JSON list of N, CA and C in Angstrom, two decimals:
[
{"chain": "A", "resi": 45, "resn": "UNK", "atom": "N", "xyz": [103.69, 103.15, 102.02]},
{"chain": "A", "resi": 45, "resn": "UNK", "atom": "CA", "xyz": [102.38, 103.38, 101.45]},
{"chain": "A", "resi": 45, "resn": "UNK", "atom": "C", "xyz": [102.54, 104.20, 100.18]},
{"chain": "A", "resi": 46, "resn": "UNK", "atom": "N", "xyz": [102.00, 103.93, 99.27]},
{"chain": "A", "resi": 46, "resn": "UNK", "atom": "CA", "xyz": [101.85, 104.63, 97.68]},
{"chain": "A", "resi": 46, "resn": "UNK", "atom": "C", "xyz": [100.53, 105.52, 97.62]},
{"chain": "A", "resi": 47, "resn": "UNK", "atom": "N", "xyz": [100.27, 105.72, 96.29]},
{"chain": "A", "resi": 47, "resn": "UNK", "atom": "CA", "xyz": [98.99, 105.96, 96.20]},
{"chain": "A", "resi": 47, "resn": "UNK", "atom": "C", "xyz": [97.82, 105.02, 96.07]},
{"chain": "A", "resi": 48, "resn": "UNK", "atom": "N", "xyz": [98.16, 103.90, 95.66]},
{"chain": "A", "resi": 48, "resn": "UNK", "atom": "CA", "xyz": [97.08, 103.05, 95.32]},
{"chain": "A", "resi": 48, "resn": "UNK", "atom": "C", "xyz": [97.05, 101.79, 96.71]},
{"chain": "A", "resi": 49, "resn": "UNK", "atom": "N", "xyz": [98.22, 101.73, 97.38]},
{"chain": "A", "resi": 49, "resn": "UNK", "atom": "CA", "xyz": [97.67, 100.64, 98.30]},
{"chain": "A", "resi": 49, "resn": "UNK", "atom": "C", "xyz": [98.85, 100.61, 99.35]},
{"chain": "A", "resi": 50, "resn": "UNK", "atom": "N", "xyz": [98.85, 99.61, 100.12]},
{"chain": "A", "resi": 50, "resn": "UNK", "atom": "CA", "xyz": [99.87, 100.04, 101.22]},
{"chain": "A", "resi": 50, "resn": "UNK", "atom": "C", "xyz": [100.38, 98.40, 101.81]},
{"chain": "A", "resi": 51, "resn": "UNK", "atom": "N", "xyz": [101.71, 98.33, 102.03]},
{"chain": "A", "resi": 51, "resn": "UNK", "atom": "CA", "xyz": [102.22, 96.72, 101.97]},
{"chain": "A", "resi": 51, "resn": "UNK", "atom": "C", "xyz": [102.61, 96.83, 103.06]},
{"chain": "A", "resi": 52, "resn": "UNK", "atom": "N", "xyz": [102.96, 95.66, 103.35]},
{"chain": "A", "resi": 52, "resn": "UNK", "atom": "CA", "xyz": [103.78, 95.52, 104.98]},
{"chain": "A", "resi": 52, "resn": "UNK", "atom": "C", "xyz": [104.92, 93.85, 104.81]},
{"chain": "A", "resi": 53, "resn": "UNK", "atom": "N", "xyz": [105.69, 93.67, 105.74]},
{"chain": "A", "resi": 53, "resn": "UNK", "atom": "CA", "xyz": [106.34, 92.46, 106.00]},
{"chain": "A", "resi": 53, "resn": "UNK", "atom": "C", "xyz": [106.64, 92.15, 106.85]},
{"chain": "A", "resi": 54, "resn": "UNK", "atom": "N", "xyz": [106.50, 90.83, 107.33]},
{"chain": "A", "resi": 54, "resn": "UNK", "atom": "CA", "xyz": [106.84, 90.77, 108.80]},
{"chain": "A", "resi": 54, "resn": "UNK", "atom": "C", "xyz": [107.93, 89.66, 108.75]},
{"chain": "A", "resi": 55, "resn": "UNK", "atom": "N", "xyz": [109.27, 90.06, 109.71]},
{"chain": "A", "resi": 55, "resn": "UNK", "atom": "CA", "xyz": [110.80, 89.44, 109.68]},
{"chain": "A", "resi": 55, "resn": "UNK", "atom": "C", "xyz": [110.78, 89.15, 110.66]},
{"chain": "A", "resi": 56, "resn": "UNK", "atom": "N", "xyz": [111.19, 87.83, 111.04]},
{"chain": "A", "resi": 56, "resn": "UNK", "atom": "CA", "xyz": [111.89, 87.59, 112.22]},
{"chain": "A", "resi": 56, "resn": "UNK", "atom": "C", "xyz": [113.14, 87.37, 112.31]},
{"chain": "A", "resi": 57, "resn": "UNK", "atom": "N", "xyz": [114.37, 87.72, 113.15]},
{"chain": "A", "resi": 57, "resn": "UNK", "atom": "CA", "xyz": [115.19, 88.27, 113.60]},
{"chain": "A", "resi": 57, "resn": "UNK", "atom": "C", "xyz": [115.83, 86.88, 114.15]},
{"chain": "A", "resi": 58, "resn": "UNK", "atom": "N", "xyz": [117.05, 86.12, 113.38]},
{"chain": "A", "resi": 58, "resn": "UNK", "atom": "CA", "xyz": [117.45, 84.65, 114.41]},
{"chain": "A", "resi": 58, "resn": "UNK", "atom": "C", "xyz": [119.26, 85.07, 113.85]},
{"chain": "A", "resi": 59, "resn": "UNK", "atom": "N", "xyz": [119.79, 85.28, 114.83]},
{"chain": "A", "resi": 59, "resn": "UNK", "atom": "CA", "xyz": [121.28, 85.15, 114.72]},
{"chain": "A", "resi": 59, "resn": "UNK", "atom": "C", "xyz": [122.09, 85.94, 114.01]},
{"chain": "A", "resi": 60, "resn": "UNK", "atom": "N", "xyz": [121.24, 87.16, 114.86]},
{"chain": "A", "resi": 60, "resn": "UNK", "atom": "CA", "xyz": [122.03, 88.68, 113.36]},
{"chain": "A", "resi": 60, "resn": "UNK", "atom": "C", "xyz": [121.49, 88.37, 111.94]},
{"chain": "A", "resi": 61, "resn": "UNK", "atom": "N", "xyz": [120.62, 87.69, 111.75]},
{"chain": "A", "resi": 61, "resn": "UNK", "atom": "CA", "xyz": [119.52, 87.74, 110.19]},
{"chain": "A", "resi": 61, "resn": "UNK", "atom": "C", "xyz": [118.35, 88.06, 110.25]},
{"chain": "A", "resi": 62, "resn": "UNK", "atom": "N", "xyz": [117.86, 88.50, 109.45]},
{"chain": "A", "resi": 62, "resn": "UNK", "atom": "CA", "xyz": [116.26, 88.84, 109.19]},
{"chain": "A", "resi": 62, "resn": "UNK", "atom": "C", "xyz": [115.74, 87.86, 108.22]},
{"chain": "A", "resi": 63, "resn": "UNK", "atom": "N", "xyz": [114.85, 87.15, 108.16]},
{"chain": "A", "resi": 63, "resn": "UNK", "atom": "CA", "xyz": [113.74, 86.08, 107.61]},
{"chain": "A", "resi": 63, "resn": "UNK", "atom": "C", "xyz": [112.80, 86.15, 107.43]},
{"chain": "A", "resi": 64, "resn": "UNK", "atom": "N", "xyz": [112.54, 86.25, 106.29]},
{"chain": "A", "resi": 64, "resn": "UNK", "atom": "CA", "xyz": [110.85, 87.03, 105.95]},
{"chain": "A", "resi": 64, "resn": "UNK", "atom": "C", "xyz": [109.87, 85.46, 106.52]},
{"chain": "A", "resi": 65, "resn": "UNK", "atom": "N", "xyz": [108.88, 86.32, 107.45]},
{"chain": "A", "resi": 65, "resn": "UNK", "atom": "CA", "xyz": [107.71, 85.51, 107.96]},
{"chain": "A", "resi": 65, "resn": "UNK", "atom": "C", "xyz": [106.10, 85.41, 106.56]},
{"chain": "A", "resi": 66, "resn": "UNK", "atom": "N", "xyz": [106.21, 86.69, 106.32]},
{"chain": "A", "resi": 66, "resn": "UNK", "atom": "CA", "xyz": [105.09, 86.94, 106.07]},
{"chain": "A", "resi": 66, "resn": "UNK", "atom": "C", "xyz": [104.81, 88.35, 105.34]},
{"chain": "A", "resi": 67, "resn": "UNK", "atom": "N", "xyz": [104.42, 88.23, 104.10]},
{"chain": "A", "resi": 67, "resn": "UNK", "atom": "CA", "xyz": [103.78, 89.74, 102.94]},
{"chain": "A", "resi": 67, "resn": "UNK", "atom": "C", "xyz": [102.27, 89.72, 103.26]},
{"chain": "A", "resi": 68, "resn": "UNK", "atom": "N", "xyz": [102.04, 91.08, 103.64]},
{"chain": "A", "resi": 68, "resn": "UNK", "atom": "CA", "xyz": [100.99, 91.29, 103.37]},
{"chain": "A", "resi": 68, "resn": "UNK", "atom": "C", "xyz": [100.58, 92.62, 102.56]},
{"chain": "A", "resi": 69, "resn": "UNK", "atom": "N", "xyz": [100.00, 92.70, 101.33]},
{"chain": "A", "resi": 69, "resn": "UNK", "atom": "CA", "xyz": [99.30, 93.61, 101.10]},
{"chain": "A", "resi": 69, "resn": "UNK", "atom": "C", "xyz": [97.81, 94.13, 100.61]},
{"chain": "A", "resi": 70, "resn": "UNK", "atom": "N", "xyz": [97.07, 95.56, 100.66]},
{"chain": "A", "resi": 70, "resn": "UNK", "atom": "CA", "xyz": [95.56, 95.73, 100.36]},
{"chain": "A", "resi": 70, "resn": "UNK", "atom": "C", "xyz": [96.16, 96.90, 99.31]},
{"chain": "A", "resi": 71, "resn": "UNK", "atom": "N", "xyz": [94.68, 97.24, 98.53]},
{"chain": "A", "resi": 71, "resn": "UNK", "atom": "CA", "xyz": [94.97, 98.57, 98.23]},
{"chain": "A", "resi": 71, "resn": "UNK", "atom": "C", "xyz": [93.97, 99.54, 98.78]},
{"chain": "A", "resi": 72, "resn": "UNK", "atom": "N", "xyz": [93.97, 100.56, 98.89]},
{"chain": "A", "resi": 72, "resn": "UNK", "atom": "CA", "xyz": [93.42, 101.72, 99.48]},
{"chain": "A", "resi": 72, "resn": "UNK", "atom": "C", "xyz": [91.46, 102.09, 98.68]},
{"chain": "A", "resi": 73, "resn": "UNK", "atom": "N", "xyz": [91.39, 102.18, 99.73]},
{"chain": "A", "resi": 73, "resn": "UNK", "atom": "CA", "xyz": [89.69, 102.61, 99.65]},
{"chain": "A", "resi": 73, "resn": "UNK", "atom": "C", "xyz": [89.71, 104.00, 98.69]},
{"chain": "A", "resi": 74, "resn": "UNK", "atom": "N", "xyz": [88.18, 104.45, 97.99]},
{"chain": "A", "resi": 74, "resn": "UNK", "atom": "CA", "xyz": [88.67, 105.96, 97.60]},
{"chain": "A", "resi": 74, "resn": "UNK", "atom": "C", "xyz": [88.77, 106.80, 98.66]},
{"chain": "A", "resi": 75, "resn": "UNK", "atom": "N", "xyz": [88.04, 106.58, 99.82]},
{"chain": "A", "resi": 75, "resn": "UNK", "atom": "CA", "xyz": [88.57, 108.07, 100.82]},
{"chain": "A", "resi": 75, "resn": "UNK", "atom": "C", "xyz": [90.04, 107.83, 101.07]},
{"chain": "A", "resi": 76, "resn": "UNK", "atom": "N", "xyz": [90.40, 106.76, 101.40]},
{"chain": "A", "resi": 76, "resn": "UNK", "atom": "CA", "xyz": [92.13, 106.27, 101.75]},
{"chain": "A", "resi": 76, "resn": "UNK", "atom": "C", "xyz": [92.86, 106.71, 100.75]},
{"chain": "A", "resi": 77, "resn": "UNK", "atom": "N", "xyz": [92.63, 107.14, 99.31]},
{"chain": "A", "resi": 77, "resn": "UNK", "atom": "CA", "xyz": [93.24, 108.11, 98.34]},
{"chain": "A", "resi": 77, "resn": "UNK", "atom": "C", "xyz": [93.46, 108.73, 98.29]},
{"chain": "A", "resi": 78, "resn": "UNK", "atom": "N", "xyz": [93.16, 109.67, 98.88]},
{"chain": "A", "resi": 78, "resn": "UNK", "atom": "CA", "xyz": [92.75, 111.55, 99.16]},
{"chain": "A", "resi": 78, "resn": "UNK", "atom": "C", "xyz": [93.82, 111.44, 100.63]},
{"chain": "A", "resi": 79, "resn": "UNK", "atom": "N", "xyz": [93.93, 110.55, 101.00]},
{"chain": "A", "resi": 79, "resn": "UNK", "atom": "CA", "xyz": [95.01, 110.88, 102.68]},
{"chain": "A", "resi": 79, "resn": "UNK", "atom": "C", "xyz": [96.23, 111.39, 102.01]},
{"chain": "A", "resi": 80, "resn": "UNK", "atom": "N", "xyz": [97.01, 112.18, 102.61]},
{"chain": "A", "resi": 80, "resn": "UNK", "atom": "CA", "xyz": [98.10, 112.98, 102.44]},
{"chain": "A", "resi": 80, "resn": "UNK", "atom": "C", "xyz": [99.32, 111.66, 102.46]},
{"chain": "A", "resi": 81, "resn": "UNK", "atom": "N", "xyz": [100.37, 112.06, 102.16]},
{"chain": "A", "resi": 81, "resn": "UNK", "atom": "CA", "xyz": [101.15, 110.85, 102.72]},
{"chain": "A", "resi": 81, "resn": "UNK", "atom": "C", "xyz": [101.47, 110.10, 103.60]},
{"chain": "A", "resi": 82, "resn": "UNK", "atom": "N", "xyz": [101.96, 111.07, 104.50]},
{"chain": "A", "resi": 82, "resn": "UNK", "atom": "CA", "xyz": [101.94, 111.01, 105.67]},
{"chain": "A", "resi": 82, "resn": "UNK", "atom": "C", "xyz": [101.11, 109.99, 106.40]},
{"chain": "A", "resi": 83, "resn": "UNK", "atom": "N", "xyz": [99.70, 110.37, 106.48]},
{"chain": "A", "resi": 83, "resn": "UNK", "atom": "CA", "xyz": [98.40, 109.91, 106.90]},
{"chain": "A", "resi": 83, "resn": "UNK", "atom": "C", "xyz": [98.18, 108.45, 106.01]},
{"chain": "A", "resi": 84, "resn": "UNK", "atom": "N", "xyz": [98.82, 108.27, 104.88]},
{"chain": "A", "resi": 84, "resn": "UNK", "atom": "CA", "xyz": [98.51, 106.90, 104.61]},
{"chain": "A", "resi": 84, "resn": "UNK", "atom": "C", "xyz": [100.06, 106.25, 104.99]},
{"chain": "A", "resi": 85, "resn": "UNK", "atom": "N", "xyz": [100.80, 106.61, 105.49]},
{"chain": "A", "resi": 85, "resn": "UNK", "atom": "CA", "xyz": [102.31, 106.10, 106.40]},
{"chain": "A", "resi": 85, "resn": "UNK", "atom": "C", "xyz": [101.84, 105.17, 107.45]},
{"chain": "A", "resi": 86, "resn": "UNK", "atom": "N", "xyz": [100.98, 105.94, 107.86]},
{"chain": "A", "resi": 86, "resn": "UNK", "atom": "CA", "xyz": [100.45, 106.02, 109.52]},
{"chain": "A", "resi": 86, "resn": "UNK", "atom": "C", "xyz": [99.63, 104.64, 109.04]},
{"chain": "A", "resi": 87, "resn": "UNK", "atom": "N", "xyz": [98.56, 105.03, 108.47]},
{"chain": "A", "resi": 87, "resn": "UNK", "atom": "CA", "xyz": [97.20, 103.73, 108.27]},
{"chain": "A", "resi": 87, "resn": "UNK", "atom": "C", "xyz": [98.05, 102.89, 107.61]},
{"chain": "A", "resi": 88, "resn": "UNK", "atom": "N", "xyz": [98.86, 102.73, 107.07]},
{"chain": "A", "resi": 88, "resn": "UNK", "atom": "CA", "xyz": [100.28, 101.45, 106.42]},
{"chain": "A", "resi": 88, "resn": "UNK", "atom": "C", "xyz": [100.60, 100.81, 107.85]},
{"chain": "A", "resi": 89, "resn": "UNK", "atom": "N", "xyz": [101.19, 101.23, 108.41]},
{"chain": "A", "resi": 89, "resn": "UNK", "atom": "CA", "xyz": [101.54, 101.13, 109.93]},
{"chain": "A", "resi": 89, "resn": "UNK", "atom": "C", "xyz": [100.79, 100.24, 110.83]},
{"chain": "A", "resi": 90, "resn": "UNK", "atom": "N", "xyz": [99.24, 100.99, 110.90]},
{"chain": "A", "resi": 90, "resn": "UNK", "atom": "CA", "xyz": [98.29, 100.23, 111.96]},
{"chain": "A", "resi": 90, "resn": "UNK", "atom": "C", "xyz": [97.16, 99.56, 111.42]},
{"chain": "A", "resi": 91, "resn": "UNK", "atom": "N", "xyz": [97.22, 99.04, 110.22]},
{"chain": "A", "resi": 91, "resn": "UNK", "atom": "CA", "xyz": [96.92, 98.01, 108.96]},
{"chain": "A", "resi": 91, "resn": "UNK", "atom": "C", "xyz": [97.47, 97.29, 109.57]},
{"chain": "A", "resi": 92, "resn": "UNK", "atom": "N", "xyz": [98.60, 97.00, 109.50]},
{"chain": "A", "resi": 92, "resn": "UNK", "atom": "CA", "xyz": [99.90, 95.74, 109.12]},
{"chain": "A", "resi": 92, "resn": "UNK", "atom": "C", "xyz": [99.83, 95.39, 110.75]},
{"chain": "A", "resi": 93, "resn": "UNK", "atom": "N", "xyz": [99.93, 96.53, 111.67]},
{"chain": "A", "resi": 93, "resn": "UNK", "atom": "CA", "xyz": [99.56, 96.32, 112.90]},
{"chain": "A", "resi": 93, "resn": "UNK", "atom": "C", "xyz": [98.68, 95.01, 113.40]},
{"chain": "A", "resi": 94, "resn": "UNK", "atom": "N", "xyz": [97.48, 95.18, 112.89]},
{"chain": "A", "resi": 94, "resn": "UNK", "atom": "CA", "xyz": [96.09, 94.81, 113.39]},
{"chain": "A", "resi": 94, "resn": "UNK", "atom": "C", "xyz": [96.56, 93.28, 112.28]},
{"chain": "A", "resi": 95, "resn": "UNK", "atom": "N", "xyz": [96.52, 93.53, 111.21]},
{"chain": "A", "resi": 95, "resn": "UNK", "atom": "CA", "xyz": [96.74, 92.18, 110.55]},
{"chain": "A", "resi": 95, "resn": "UNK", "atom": "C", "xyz": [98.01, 91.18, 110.99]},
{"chain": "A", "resi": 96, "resn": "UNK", "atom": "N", "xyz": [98.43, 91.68, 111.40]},
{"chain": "A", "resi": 96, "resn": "UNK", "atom": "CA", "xyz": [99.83, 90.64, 111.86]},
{"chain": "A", "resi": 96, "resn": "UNK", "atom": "C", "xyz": [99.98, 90.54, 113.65]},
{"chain": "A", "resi": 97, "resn": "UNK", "atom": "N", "xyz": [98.85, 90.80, 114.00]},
{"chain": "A", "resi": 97, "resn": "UNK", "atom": "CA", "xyz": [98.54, 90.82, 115.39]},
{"chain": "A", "resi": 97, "resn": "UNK", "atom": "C", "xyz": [98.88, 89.94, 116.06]},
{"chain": "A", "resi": 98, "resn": "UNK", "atom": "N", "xyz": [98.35, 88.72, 115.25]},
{"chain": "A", "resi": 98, "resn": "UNK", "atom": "CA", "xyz": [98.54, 87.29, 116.35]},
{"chain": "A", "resi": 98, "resn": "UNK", "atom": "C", "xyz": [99.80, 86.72, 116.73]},
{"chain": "A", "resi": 99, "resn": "UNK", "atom": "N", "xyz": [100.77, 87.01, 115.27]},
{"chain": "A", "resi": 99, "resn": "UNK", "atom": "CA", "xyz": [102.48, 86.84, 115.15]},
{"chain": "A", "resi": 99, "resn": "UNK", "atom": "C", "xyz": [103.04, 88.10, 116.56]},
{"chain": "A", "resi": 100, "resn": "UNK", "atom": "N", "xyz": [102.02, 89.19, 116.79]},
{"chain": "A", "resi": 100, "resn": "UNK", "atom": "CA", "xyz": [102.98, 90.48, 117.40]},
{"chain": "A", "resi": 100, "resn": "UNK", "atom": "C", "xyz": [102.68, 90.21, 118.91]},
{"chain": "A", "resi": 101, "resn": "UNK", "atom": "N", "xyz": [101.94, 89.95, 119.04]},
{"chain": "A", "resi": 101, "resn": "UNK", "atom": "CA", "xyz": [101.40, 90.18, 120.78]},
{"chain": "A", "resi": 101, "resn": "UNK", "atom": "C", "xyz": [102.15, 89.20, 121.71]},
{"chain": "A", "resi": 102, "resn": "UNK", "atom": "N", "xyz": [102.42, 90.23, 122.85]},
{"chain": "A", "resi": 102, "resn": "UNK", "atom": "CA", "xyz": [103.45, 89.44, 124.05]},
{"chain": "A", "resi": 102, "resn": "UNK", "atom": "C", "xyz": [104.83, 89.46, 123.17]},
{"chain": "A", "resi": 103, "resn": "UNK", "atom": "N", "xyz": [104.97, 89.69, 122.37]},
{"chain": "A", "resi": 103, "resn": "UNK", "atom": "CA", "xyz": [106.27, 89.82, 121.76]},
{"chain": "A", "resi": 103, "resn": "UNK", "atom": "C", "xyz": [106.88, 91.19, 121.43]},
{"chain": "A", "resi": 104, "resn": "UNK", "atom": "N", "xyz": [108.57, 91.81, 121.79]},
{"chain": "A", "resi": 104, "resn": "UNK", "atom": "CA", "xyz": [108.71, 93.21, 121.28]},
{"chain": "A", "resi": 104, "resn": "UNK", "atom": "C", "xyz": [108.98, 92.78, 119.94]},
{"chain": "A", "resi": 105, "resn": "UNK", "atom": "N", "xyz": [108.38, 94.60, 119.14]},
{"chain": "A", "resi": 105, "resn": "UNK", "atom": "CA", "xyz": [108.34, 94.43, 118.08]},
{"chain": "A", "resi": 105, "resn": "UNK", "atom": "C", "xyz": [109.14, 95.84, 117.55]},
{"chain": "A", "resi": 106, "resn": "UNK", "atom": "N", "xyz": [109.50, 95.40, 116.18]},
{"chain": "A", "resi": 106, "resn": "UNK", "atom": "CA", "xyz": [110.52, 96.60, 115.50]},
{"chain": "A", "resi": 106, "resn": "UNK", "atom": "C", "xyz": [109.47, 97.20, 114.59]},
{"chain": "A", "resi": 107, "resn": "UNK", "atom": "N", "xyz": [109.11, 98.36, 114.31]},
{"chain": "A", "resi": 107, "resn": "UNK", "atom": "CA", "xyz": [108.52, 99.26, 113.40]},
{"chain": "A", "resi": 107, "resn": "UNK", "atom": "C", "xyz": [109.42, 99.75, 112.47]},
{"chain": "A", "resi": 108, "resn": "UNK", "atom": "N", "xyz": [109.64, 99.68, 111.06]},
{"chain": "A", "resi": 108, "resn": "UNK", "atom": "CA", "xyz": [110.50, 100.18, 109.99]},
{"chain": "A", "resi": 108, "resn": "UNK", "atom": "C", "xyz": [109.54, 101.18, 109.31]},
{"chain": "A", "resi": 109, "resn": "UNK", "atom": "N", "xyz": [109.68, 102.09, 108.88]},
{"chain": "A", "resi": 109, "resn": "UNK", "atom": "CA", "xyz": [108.98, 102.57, 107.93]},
{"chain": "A", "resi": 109, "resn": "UNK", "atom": "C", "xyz": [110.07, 103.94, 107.44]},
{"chain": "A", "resi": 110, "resn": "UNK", "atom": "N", "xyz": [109.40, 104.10, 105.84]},
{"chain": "A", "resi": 110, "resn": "UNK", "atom": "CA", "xyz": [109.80, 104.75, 104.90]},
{"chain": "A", "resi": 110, "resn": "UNK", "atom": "C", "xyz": [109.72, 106.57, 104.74]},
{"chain": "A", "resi": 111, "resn": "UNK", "atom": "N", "xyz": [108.73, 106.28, 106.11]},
{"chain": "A", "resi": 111, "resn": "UNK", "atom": "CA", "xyz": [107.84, 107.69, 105.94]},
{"chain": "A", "resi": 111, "resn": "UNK", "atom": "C", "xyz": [108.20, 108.18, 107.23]},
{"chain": "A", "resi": 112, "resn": "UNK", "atom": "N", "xyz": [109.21, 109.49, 107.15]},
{"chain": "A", "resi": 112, "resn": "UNK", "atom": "CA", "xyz": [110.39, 109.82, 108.42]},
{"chain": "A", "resi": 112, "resn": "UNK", "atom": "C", "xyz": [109.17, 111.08, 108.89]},
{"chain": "A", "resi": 113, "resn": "UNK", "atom": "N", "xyz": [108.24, 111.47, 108.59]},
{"chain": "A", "resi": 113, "resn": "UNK", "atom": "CA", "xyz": [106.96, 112.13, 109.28]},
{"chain": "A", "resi": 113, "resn": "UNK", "atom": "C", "xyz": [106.87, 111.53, 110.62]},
{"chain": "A", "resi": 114, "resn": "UNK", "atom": "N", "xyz": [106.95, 110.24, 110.14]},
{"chain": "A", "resi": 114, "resn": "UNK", "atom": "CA", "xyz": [106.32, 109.14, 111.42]},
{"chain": "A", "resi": 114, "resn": "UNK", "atom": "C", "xyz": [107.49, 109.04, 112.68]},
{"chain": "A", "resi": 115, "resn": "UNK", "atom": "N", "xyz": [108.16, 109.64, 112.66]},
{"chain": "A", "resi": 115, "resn": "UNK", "atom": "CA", "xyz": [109.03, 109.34, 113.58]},
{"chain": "A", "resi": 115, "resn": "UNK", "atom": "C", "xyz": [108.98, 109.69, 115.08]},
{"chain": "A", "resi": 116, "resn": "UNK", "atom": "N", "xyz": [107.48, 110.04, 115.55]},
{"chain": "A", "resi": 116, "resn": "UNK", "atom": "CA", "xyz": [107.59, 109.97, 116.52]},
{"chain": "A", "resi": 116, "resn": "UNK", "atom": "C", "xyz": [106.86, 109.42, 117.41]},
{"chain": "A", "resi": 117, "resn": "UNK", "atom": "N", "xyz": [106.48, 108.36, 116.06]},
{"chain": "A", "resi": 117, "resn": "UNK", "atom": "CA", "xyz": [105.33, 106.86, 116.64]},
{"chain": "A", "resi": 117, "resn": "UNK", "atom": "C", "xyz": [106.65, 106.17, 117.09]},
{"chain": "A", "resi": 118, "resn": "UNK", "atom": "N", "xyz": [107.79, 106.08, 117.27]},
{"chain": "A", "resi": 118, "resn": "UNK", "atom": "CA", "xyz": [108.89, 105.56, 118.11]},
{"chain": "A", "resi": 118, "resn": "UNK", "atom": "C", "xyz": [109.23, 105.45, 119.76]},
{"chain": "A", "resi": 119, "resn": "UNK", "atom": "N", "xyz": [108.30, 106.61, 119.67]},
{"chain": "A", "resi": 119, "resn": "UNK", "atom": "CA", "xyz": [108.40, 106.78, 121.60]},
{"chain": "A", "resi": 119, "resn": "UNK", "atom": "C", "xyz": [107.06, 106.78, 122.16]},
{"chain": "A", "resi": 120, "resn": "UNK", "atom": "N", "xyz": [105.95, 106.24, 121.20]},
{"chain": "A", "resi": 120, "resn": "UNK", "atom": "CA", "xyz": [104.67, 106.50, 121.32]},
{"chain": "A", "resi": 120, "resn": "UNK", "atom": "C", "xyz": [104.23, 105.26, 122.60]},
{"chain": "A", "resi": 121, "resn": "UNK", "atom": "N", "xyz": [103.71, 105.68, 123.40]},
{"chain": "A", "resi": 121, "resn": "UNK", "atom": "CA", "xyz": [103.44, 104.51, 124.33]},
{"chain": "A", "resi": 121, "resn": "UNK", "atom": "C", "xyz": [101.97, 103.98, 123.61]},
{"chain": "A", "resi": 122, "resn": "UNK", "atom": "N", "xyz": [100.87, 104.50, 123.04]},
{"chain": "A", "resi": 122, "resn": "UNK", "atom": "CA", "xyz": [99.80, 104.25, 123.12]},
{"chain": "A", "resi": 122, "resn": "UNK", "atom": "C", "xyz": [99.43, 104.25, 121.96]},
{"chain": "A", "resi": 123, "resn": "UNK", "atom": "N", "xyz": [99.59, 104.44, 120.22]},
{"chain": "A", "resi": 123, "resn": "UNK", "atom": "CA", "xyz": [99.00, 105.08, 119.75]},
{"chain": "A", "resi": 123, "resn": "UNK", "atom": "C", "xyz": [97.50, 104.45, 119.22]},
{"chain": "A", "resi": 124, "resn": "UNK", "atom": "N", "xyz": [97.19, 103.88, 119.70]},
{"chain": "A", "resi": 124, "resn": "UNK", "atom": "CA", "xyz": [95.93, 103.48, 119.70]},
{"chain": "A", "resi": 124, "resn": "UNK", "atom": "C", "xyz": [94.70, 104.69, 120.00]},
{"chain": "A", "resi": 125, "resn": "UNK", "atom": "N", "xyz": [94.56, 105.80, 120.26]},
{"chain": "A", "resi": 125, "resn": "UNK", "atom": "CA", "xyz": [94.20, 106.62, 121.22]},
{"chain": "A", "resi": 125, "resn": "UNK", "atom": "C", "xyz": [93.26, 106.58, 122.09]}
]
């Protein structure tokens, strides 16, 4: 996530390679401007989440991100709250 908008990609994984499925990106609302970094890491995250939903569900999925704040949406069972 930047300041102006927040991207995502979704890879699928065939034979020790990664294969891009799918880019998606928006840019950020003005309140979504004012979020700290961190906080637009997070909404980068469960954006890309919700938009790439139909590709994710019933399927495990890998979370990458840039923003090492986030690191403890890794063991998160729920974060939906």
């Amino acid at each position: 996530a930047c300041e102006y908008g927040v991207g995502a990609v979704l890879t699928q994984e065939y034979e020790e390679k990664k294969y891009v499925i799918a880019y998606a990106s928006r840019t950020l609302s003005t309140a979504e401007r004012n979020y700290g970094a961190t906080e637009r890491g997070a909404l980068a995250i469960v954006w890309a989440t919700k938009h790439f939903r139909p590709y994710l569900e019933g399927n495990k999925i890998y979370v990458r991100s840039d923003c090492k704040a986030l690191e403890w949406m890794r063991t998160a069972k729920d974060v939906t709250g």
